[in-house]
């Protein structure tokens, strides 16, 4: 057994799955024991299911001693088997008894039965157990070495395990076999569950009888159990359950049973809805296990087909249908590397539609043995494969065998093309399909002419003579690339092997192809019905199914991205988009969701390489390739394959495994428009995605940004930190810890409503991009933002279902019972809710520690946060009492390390002392005194103190308030930047910060408050547009450069403005833009200098500022329109794109006046303890409250300053 010695993993326990929850069922002894023979001749490879169960196999000879272990040779013919529980069998390379230290590190050893196959190292209580105590993926084993007497260690990326054998020879044999098994394998750092299968459903389930939940994964036709999600990610499981012998029984509410002939697993889901999803997933797995085995069982009925044609691994589940060989999964991967023109690989279990009756009969007639009499007639023993061969050996052998035909039996007519063709035409008229196979792969032309007008080809000749098997063989080799002997380096394959050949056809509805993203809704009338086919890597569309010439065709190699649209986005409910290398977008639609799903899967399978195949198993909205660099190598870009599924971006880079990037957990997500690079910064990893093609890159950027934002109003839908705490909660807590821990009345005083609303909106839009800074943001604004977030949170942090239980627990008098109940409800919370609640209560515990300074003790904090967190009206103190209990008993309920908590409080005290030394109490500094004018410069000036956080709207309202100017319904007062020298002006966006503008403008510029006369027309124009884009002819002029270059007079140019860029073309017919600028980097002013002699007075001055650190750039140029309305439309479009359509406050200015509310000393009918007062007054307030919570004394609130 395995003993953990890594200091971070020595607590790895083996859960007892088979207590009350896992009921043992005793099958017949014959099914559970392994008879090991004294060999009189070489025996075949033994087989076991993926969970390591050896059953249903009988061997001749006497039973070996259980004190030893044995190694089963991988030669010969498959032993006879019972037909039970054999859907997923793999070769056991070695098995036997080993000792191990228990997880607690005691000096005595535990005896375990250990089995090794190509995928897993498994260990059991006894040699008769069906379900293991633990499984370790061999893909994660990095080293196997001997240590000490009779011991050896198995090292993975995360843990080190110790074995002890009975003898030195036994120990050395284990080490050798493990090293052979793991050498040449590609190392994993993050595991796909049930490797090599991808998960169909996953999450935590409670197993009855255990105190903790198990991370459960349903993958294909198996169920895997892990101790937790971390073990799942690093490939350390508990056991796997074959679903071909399973049955699901639903019991009460959240419970259900998974019954097998050997165990009953009783699971409890988190909710009834989750139970239904688990039950459906497991029933699907059972259905897949049962239904998909039919073809495999029939193929395996030919005994030679039950061993891989290349390495003799048992129960191969793949086939090269044109080569007529059945192969194992490892060899199938190398076959796919040859490409579909050489080997057309199909699954016996997953590609059921391919397996026609004729194809099945063809494989039964030929069989691997007869096929190898041709393909492997001359294999040197030194080059032969075995089931334990590494990937390099397989790649070399399979390339030699099928690409070069190195080992084939040459036909007598080899080299004589005419005679080969003639022999083929004769042979297809009879039933000898092996001879036909030999002729084809020795050079006969499958498409040669027969000389007969009625049967012009060998295929038609076979059909005419009623030879369906011959026709099937010919049909699969019409475009096969024949073997050729040449000097090739089989060890240097293509980085990304070609995907397998896929076939699909049917009617779809198509629009005209486009060179820009689809931003508007396409009506049904814009689609045309087309017959579409996908064959041999070419997607073609025809006028109808009667036409032979396609209207257009796309090679799979040209497709760079495939996107599945949301339902109801266009006239047809189910649409998908195809992006190509030539920067064209093709939109297809259908009313049948199943039809769309089949097309998306088929197209994706056609252009995604085999090495990135795990991406195909995802339910992704977008999949394709992009150029990228990672943090380890920034010198060279490489191709990456990406799939976006919900808020998770799955990435496959050359030479690595598929990696998951949780977009809502990113530390940073930014787009450098100048360089066209998207930067994703996560924990310990930075990924740079480059925009080699602008069309699909811009769509990827939009999709990733949307997925990385908050997905809704529930807690788990927020942007999260690495510890699964919403970024808004983490940011607010950190800011208050740094700046407001000793602020008097923290969380009790109200902030400025407009600033709180703006903060909430910015956090909701993209919490990750908002950095709270002292001076720019106020403590009370931030504290109220945090409260508002919890108040408006859908279902609340305690969940709607469990909130009443929490509140009722608060009324329990016995403290120990109450704490026990709280702990029970805490463990029932979803993971994100639990993490968030703990972070908040820990913060409030620290706040009350400084109550001498901030006057916020447990009671005051509870009154503020009780109604907020439980989302009640605050008329009684039940919610407050619950929060007060959580704060008071924080260390007990959350089982916190008291020493660590005290250290945290000490750090906060140090921060407070340093702040006092750096900023002794004084008037607020850092504000900038600025001169602002009202309506015109000559009318008088106002001197205003401008803090860093002041927006243009707040400055406007402050000036109007100073002058007592009322705001009417249609008044569009704005703050303008006026530049007299350049004769131009610009209205500041109402959310724009004023202070940076004040610092940037020169002495000949100033700020002016006046009405925006065109704003009403702008809002009306934008409301009538379906999308923010515009194009047309404009007169253009550049600012003269130092060298006198550029257009120094006005010339007509054609402009296209969209949400991403402004492009300038020489004329309407031009294909390539002369210039292009990112819209976000443009600053647009109204007006043009008169000395430039503009042709009209309706002009715009545009400033472009590059943000490149190494090469900053600034340009200024001019656009001149024919009419005022045209200028207004261009300006409105610029404004709408730059501010995402939010050009003016929706509720107008009259509702935006800045007003600081007075502190509310009452929450519902409950009074707060005074901030100031003697200890007796505070004690009396608490006593009065405890006697009658609804009797509110007026004296309590009167003391509040």
XYZ file of C-alpha atoms in Angstrom, residues 414-935:
522
model
C 3.797 -5.317 -57.027
C 5.257 -2.653 -59.324
C 3.124 -3.582 -62.350
C 0.318 -1.012 -62.233
C -1.626 -2.378 -65.184
C -1.650 -5.927 -63.863
C -2.534 -4.770 -60.337
C -5.550 -2.858 -61.656
C -6.641 -5.791 -63.783
C -6.324 -8.182 -60.836
C -8.376 -5.816 -58.656
C -11.201 -5.681 -61.186
C -11.298 -9.469 -61.318
C -11.027 -10.026 -57.556
C -13.828 -7.642 -56.488
C -16.274 -9.932 -58.278
C -15.623 -12.681 -55.714
C -15.598 -12.765 -51.909
C -11.835 -12.728 -51.198
C -11.607 -9.359 -49.415
C -8.126 -10.043 -48.005
C -6.759 -10.311 -51.561
C -8.458 -7.016 -52.379
C -6.835 -5.435 -49.327
C -3.450 -6.704 -50.472
C -3.954 -5.407 -54.023
C -5.096 -1.958 -52.874
C -2.194 -1.383 -50.494
C 0.360 -2.722 -52.968
C -0.600 -0.070 -55.512
C -3.821 -1.040 -57.328
C -5.903 1.999 -58.285
C -9.305 1.830 -56.584
C -10.662 4.299 -59.144
C -9.208 2.604 -62.218
C -11.298 2.031 -65.316
C -12.803 -1.417 -65.831
C -13.424 -0.854 -69.517
C -17.114 -1.598 -69.038
C -19.620 1.142 -69.715
C -22.223 -0.235 -67.277
C -19.697 -0.812 -64.459
C -16.926 1.759 -65.036
C -15.158 1.342 -61.653
C -14.224 -1.537 -59.340
C -16.821 -0.275 -56.841
C -19.655 -0.466 -59.341
C -18.336 -3.822 -60.468
C -18.458 -5.214 -56.897
C -21.961 -3.848 -56.424
C -23.166 -5.383 -59.687
C -21.841 -8.791 -58.624
C -23.528 -8.601 -55.206
C -20.315 -8.328 -53.201
C -21.281 -5.875 -50.427
C -18.131 -6.524 -48.378
C -15.912 -5.783 -51.361
C -17.910 -2.617 -52.027
C -17.541 -1.579 -48.373
C -13.759 -2.040 -48.473
C -13.426 -0.131 -51.746
C -15.706 2.642 -50.565
C -13.521 3.362 -47.512
C -10.377 3.517 -49.648
C -11.455 5.743 -52.532
C -9.114 8.514 -51.365
C -6.599 6.568 -49.289
C -2.937 7.519 -49.564
C -0.985 4.365 -50.378
C 2.081 3.292 -48.352
C 5.385 4.579 -49.686
C 8.905 3.683 -48.647
C 10.867 6.844 -48.018
C 13.309 8.291 -45.553
C 11.124 9.969 -42.944
C 11.788 10.797 -39.364
C 8.918 9.120 -37.615
C 10.071 10.638 -34.344
C 9.358 14.138 -35.565
C 5.628 14.190 -36.301
C 3.524 17.224 -37.052
C 2.900 19.315 -33.934
C -0.825 18.930 -34.426
C -1.952 15.739 -36.207
C -4.805 16.091 -38.630
C -8.262 15.399 -37.221
C -10.151 12.291 -38.260
C -12.356 12.284 -41.310
C -15.943 13.222 -40.451
C -19.080 12.894 -42.573
C -22.367 14.726 -42.109
C -25.038 16.234 -44.341
C -28.405 17.927 -44.203
C -30.281 21.168 -44.859
C -29.257 24.409 -43.150
C -30.160 28.065 -43.615
C -27.327 30.407 -44.540
C -26.757 34.148 -44.838
C -24.248 35.861 -47.088
C -20.721 35.688 -45.693
C -19.455 38.756 -43.832
C -16.159 40.479 -43.070
C -17.266 41.874 -39.706
C -18.883 40.511 -36.541
C -22.627 39.934 -36.541
C -23.939 42.682 -34.283
C -27.492 42.977 -35.575
C -30.311 40.432 -35.532
C -30.720 38.538 -38.779
C -34.339 37.947 -39.774
C -35.462 34.665 -41.324
C -35.841 36.426 -44.661
C -32.080 37.000 -44.774
C -31.356 33.250 -44.671
C -31.397 30.930 -47.698
C -31.973 27.187 -47.538
C -28.889 25.221 -48.559
C -27.957 21.542 -48.723
C -24.740 21.155 -46.704
C -22.242 18.312 -46.619
C -19.124 17.604 -44.607
C -16.889 14.993 -46.224
C -13.141 14.339 -46.116
C -12.400 17.609 -44.353
C -14.451 19.814 -46.715
C -17.648 21.625 -45.708
C -19.716 22.372 -48.840
C -23.085 24.013 -49.380
C -25.329 23.520 -52.440
C -28.403 25.184 -53.878
C -30.295 21.942 -53.195
C -29.644 18.272 -52.589
C -30.105 17.670 -56.325
C -27.161 19.859 -57.348
C -23.740 18.319 -57.901
C -21.718 21.560 -57.959
C -21.472 23.403 -54.621
C -22.157 27.117 -54.255
C -19.137 27.274 -51.980
C -16.806 25.122 -49.934
C -14.644 25.529 -46.820
C -11.721 23.265 -46.076
C -11.471 22.201 -42.454
C -7.908 23.504 -42.422
C -9.250 26.998 -43.238
C -11.638 27.090 -40.256
C -10.175 28.906 -37.253
C -13.204 29.306 -35.000
C -16.676 27.857 -34.489
C -19.186 29.698 -32.314
C -22.597 28.515 -31.145
C -24.993 31.444 -30.718
C -27.530 31.866 -27.956
C -31.084 30.819 -28.702
C -33.365 33.402 -30.311
C -30.498 35.693 -31.289
C -31.591 35.561 -34.934
C -34.731 34.688 -36.847
C -33.767 31.026 -36.656
C -33.567 29.957 -33.028
C -30.445 27.829 -33.396
C -27.516 29.415 -35.228
C -23.752 28.971 -35.355
C -20.896 30.948 -36.878
C -17.831 29.721 -38.780
C -14.738 31.948 -38.984
C -12.010 31.328 -41.576
C -8.362 32.240 -42.115
C -9.395 34.708 -44.823
C -11.330 36.708 -42.207
C -14.797 35.768 -43.405
C -17.725 34.865 -41.191
C -20.397 32.360 -42.249
C -23.696 32.268 -40.357
C -25.873 29.134 -40.463
C -29.180 28.463 -38.746
C -31.917 25.910 -38.144
C -35.045 25.583 -36.024
C -33.984 22.200 -34.648
C -31.585 22.356 -31.704
C -30.542 18.727 -32.210
C -29.628 19.403 -35.847
C -27.530 22.372 -34.784
C -25.806 20.313 -32.090
C -24.900 17.560 -34.565
C -23.471 20.053 -37.071
C -21.440 21.882 -34.441
C -19.969 18.624 -33.134
C -19.161 17.352 -36.627
C -17.527 20.585 -37.823
C -15.528 20.902 -34.603
C -14.358 17.310 -34.930
C -13.275 18.038 -38.514
C -10.924 20.936 -37.760
C -9.798 20.370 -34.155
C -6.603 18.244 -34.077
C -6.542 14.881 -32.388
C -4.158 16.105 -29.707
C -6.771 18.658 -28.600
C -9.601 16.111 -28.689
C -10.602 16.646 -25.013
C -11.946 20.043 -26.092
C -14.524 18.266 -28.251
C -16.138 16.678 -25.209
C -17.037 20.079 -23.763
C -20.333 21.857 -24.231
C -18.515 24.960 -25.455
C -20.022 28.123 -26.897
C -16.873 28.892 -28.899
C -13.955 26.723 -30.019
C -10.990 27.408 -32.266
C -7.318 28.302 -32.543
C -5.424 31.466 -31.639
C -1.792 32.480 -31.486
C -0.526 32.881 -27.954
C 2.468 33.101 -25.636
C 2.677 31.894 -22.088
C 4.727 33.151 -19.184
C 7.420 30.508 -19.708
C 8.282 31.469 -23.279
C 7.595 34.982 -24.499
C 10.045 34.820 -27.383
C 7.974 32.704 -29.742
C 4.263 32.591 -30.429
C 2.621 29.214 -30.818
C -0.754 27.896 -31.843
C -3.183 27.253 -29.029
C -6.576 25.563 -29.214
C -9.242 27.184 -27.067
C -12.776 26.287 -25.998
C -15.026 28.620 -24.003
C -17.540 26.830 -21.777
C -19.515 29.114 -19.479
C -16.960 31.074 -17.473
C -14.159 28.549 -18.040
C -11.642 28.863 -20.876
C -10.096 25.506 -21.773
C -6.654 25.817 -23.387
C -4.539 23.245 -25.183
C -0.963 24.220 -26.043
C 1.527 22.049 -27.883
C 3.255 19.593 -25.592
C 0.900 20.020 -22.647
C -2.451 18.892 -21.348
C -5.735 20.764 -21.575
C -5.746 23.485 -18.939
C -8.724 25.202 -17.372
C -8.696 28.975 -16.851
C -11.539 30.124 -14.619
C -12.192 33.545 -16.099
C -14.094 34.895 -13.110
C -11.086 34.073 -10.941
C -8.516 35.938 -13.041
C -6.351 38.521 -11.336
C -6.325 40.616 -14.494
C -7.942 40.602 -17.907
C -6.893 43.361 -20.292
C -6.847 44.007 -24.020
C -4.001 45.992 -25.540
C -5.714 47.406 -28.592
C -2.515 48.801 -30.088
C -0.764 45.454 -30.054
C -3.995 43.458 -30.426
C -3.143 41.269 -27.468
C -5.404 39.946 -24.726
C -3.650 39.358 -21.426
C -5.020 36.803 -18.946
C -3.298 36.847 -15.562
C -4.195 34.082 -13.138
C -2.586 32.516 -10.120
C 0.990 31.777 -11.126
C 0.243 32.007 -14.851
C 0.078 34.713 -17.517
C -1.236 33.991 -21.001
C -0.958 36.388 -23.932
C -3.485 35.778 -26.719
C -2.556 37.506 -29.965
C -4.884 38.830 -32.643
C -3.352 37.400 -35.780
C -6.758 37.729 -37.449
C -8.845 40.691 -36.379
C -12.284 39.224 -37.052
C -12.245 36.118 -34.884
C -9.908 37.753 -32.335
C -12.349 40.593 -31.689
C -15.164 38.087 -31.205
C -13.025 35.992 -28.861
C -12.210 39.124 -26.850
C -15.878 40.066 -26.526
C -16.879 36.526 -25.564
C -14.090 36.124 -22.985
C -14.790 39.529 -21.453
C -18.474 38.686 -21.153
C -17.697 35.296 -19.611
C -15.219 36.847 -17.180
C -17.767 39.366 -15.897
C -20.412 38.750 -13.295
C -22.883 36.221 -14.625
C -25.871 37.250 -12.500
C -27.046 38.324 -9.077
C -26.249 35.109 -7.232
C -23.103 34.701 -5.173
C -21.456 31.990 -7.289
C -22.064 34.012 -10.450
C -19.762 36.841 -9.334
C -16.154 37.361 -10.274
C -14.243 35.385 -7.632
C -10.825 35.362 -6.047
C -8.691 32.229 -5.855
C -10.317 31.498 -2.489
C -13.823 31.669 -4.030
C -14.742 35.011 -2.451
C -16.470 37.593 -4.701
C -13.981 40.237 -5.830
C -16.306 43.040 -4.679
C -16.344 41.595 -1.131
C -12.606 41.035 -1.092
C -11.850 44.532 -2.443
C -14.152 46.333 0.003
C -12.877 44.365 3.015
C -9.239 44.990 2.068
C -9.843 48.707 1.549
C -11.627 49.126 4.888
C -8.957 47.060 6.646
C -6.324 49.420 5.264
C -8.137 52.737 5.522
C -11.241 52.529 7.695
C -10.807 50.083 10.530
C -10.748 52.880 13.145
C -13.174 55.167 11.296
C -15.882 56.164 13.760
C -19.237 54.650 12.865
C -17.862 52.436 10.109
C -20.718 50.553 8.388
C -23.176 52.713 10.309
C -22.652 56.037 8.566
C -24.146 56.472 5.128
C -22.060 57.366 2.106
C -22.949 59.549 -0.862
C -25.759 57.803 -2.706
C -24.554 58.716 -6.180
C -21.024 57.500 -5.482
C -22.261 54.277 -3.860
C -24.497 53.574 -6.859
C -21.596 54.299 -9.222
C -19.302 51.946 -7.294
C -21.913 49.178 -7.330
C -22.366 49.598 -11.061
C -18.626 49.519 -11.739
C -18.189 46.418 -9.593
C -21.123 44.795 -11.370
C -19.674 45.593 -14.789
C -16.128 44.390 -14.046
C -15.108 44.074 -10.407
C -11.611 42.976 -11.345
C -10.724 46.220 -13.121
C -11.770 48.481 -10.227
C -9.015 49.284 -7.768
C -10.147 51.100 -4.620
C -7.672 53.848 -3.688
C -7.449 56.091 -0.691
C -8.266 59.687 -1.576
C -10.100 58.609 -4.707
C -12.710 56.592 -2.811
C -14.248 57.351 0.566
C -14.479 54.848 3.416
C -18.215 55.309 3.965
C -18.913 54.948 0.244
C -17.046 51.638 0.174
C -18.697 50.316 3.345
C -22.150 51.133 1.983
C -21.240 49.502 -1.325
C -20.467 46.261 0.538
C -23.757 46.419 2.453
C -25.744 47.151 -0.682
C -24.148 44.191 -2.453
C -25.304 41.791 0.266
C -28.713 43.446 0.510
C -29.387 43.061 -3.245
C -27.824 39.594 -3.534
C -30.264 37.099 -4.990
C -31.023 34.292 -2.489
C -28.664 35.939 0.014
C -25.499 34.565 1.561
C -27.470 32.206 3.845
C -29.658 31.018 0.894
C -33.407 31.465 0.805
C -33.988 27.847 1.776
C -31.830 27.824 4.932
C -32.268 31.385 6.257
C -35.240 30.468 8.511
C -33.150 27.725 10.133
C -30.382 30.178 10.951
C -32.877 32.642 12.455
C -34.597 29.995 14.557
C -31.226 28.803 15.847
C -30.551 32.302 17.182
C -33.407 31.844 19.694
C -31.834 28.761 21.321
C -30.782 29.524 24.894
C -28.149 26.834 25.378
C -24.901 28.195 23.932
C -23.282 24.841 23.123
C -26.398 23.602 21.311
C -26.642 26.870 19.425
C -23.001 26.752 18.309
C -23.383 23.133 17.216
C -26.432 24.050 15.124
C -24.604 26.991 13.533
C -21.708 24.741 12.574
C -24.093 22.230 11.029
C -25.827 24.880 8.913
C -22.465 26.398 7.956
C -21.281 23.108 6.486
C -24.484 22.847 4.455
C -23.841 26.145 2.689
C -22.519 26.073 -0.896
C -18.759 26.456 -1.040
C -18.769 30.065 -2.280
C -21.367 31.084 0.315
C -19.375 29.495 3.112
C -16.100 31.104 2.034
C -17.758 34.514 1.668
C -19.516 34.325 5.027
C -16.305 33.351 6.793
C -14.386 36.225 5.170
C -17.054 38.737 6.178
C -17.482 37.504 9.780
C -13.712 37.431 10.231
C -13.611 41.043 9.036
C -16.401 42.073 11.421
C -14.614 40.263 14.244
C -11.570 42.435 13.533
C -13.725 45.586 13.304
C -15.247 45.036 16.745
C -11.744 44.515 18.131
C -11.187 48.234 17.472
C -14.541 49.328 18.921
C -12.817 51.746 21.308
C -11.897 53.769 18.219
C -14.710 53.050 15.763
C -17.497 52.640 18.362
C -18.785 49.558 16.498
C -19.068 46.679 18.961
C -20.726 43.315 18.264
C -24.184 44.667 18.923
C -23.905 47.662 16.607
C -22.387 45.587 13.826
C -25.105 42.941 14.245
C -27.901 45.526 14.007
C -26.367 46.886 10.789
C -25.567 43.554 9.138
C -28.412 41.378 10.460
C -31.150 42.779 8.192
C -28.585 43.211 5.398
C -27.343 39.633 5.284
C -30.706 37.988 5.983
C -32.505 40.570 3.797
C -35.215 41.217 6.394
C -37.082 44.417 7.297
C -35.264 44.739 10.636
C -38.418 44.963 12.742
C -37.068 42.435 15.236
C -33.630 41.395 16.337
C -33.623 37.755 15.206
C -31.301 38.486 12.290
C -29.134 40.750 14.429
C -28.872 38.156 17.169
C -27.692 35.531 14.666
C -24.952 37.825 13.333
C -23.953 38.806 16.864
C -23.594 35.103 17.707
C -21.449 34.486 14.623
C -19.125 37.378 15.505
C -18.918 36.525 19.191
C -18.304 32.805 18.629
C -16.379 33.227 15.370
C -13.408 31.129 16.472
C -15.582 28.211 17.589
C -18.121 28.161 14.761
C -15.578 28.543 11.963
C -12.898 26.498 13.752
C -10.288 29.218 13.337
C -6.676 29.048 14.445
C -6.646 31.586 17.279
C -2.937 32.243 16.947
C -3.282 33.064 13.262
C -6.239 35.348 13.957
C -4.279 37.239 16.625
C -1.438 37.738 14.172
C -3.878 39.240 11.686
C -5.159 41.685 14.299
C -1.569 42.617 15.147
C -0.925 43.402 11.482
C -3.976 45.673 11.399
C -2.747 47.470 14.518
C 0.624 48.040 12.836
C -1.112 49.423 9.746
C -3.109 51.800 11.944
C 0.038 53.023 13.732
C 1.885 53.565 10.450
C -1.036 55.532 9.039
C -1.033 57.765 12.107
C 2.692 58.416 11.682
C 2.379 59.093 7.975
C -0.871 61.086 8.080
C -1.427 62.710 11.463
C -4.990 63.877 12.023
C -5.577 67.041 9.986
C -7.827 68.465 7.347
C -8.318 66.376 4.301
C -5.544 67.058 1.809
C -4.849 66.154 -1.784
C -7.748 68.163 -3.231
C -6.995 70.478 -6.156
C -8.347 74.025 -6.357
C -9.608 74.665 -9.876
C -11.313 77.577 -11.651
C -14.551 76.637 -13.366
C -16.742 78.942 -15.426
C -20.513 78.922 -15.814
C -21.997 79.215 -19.344
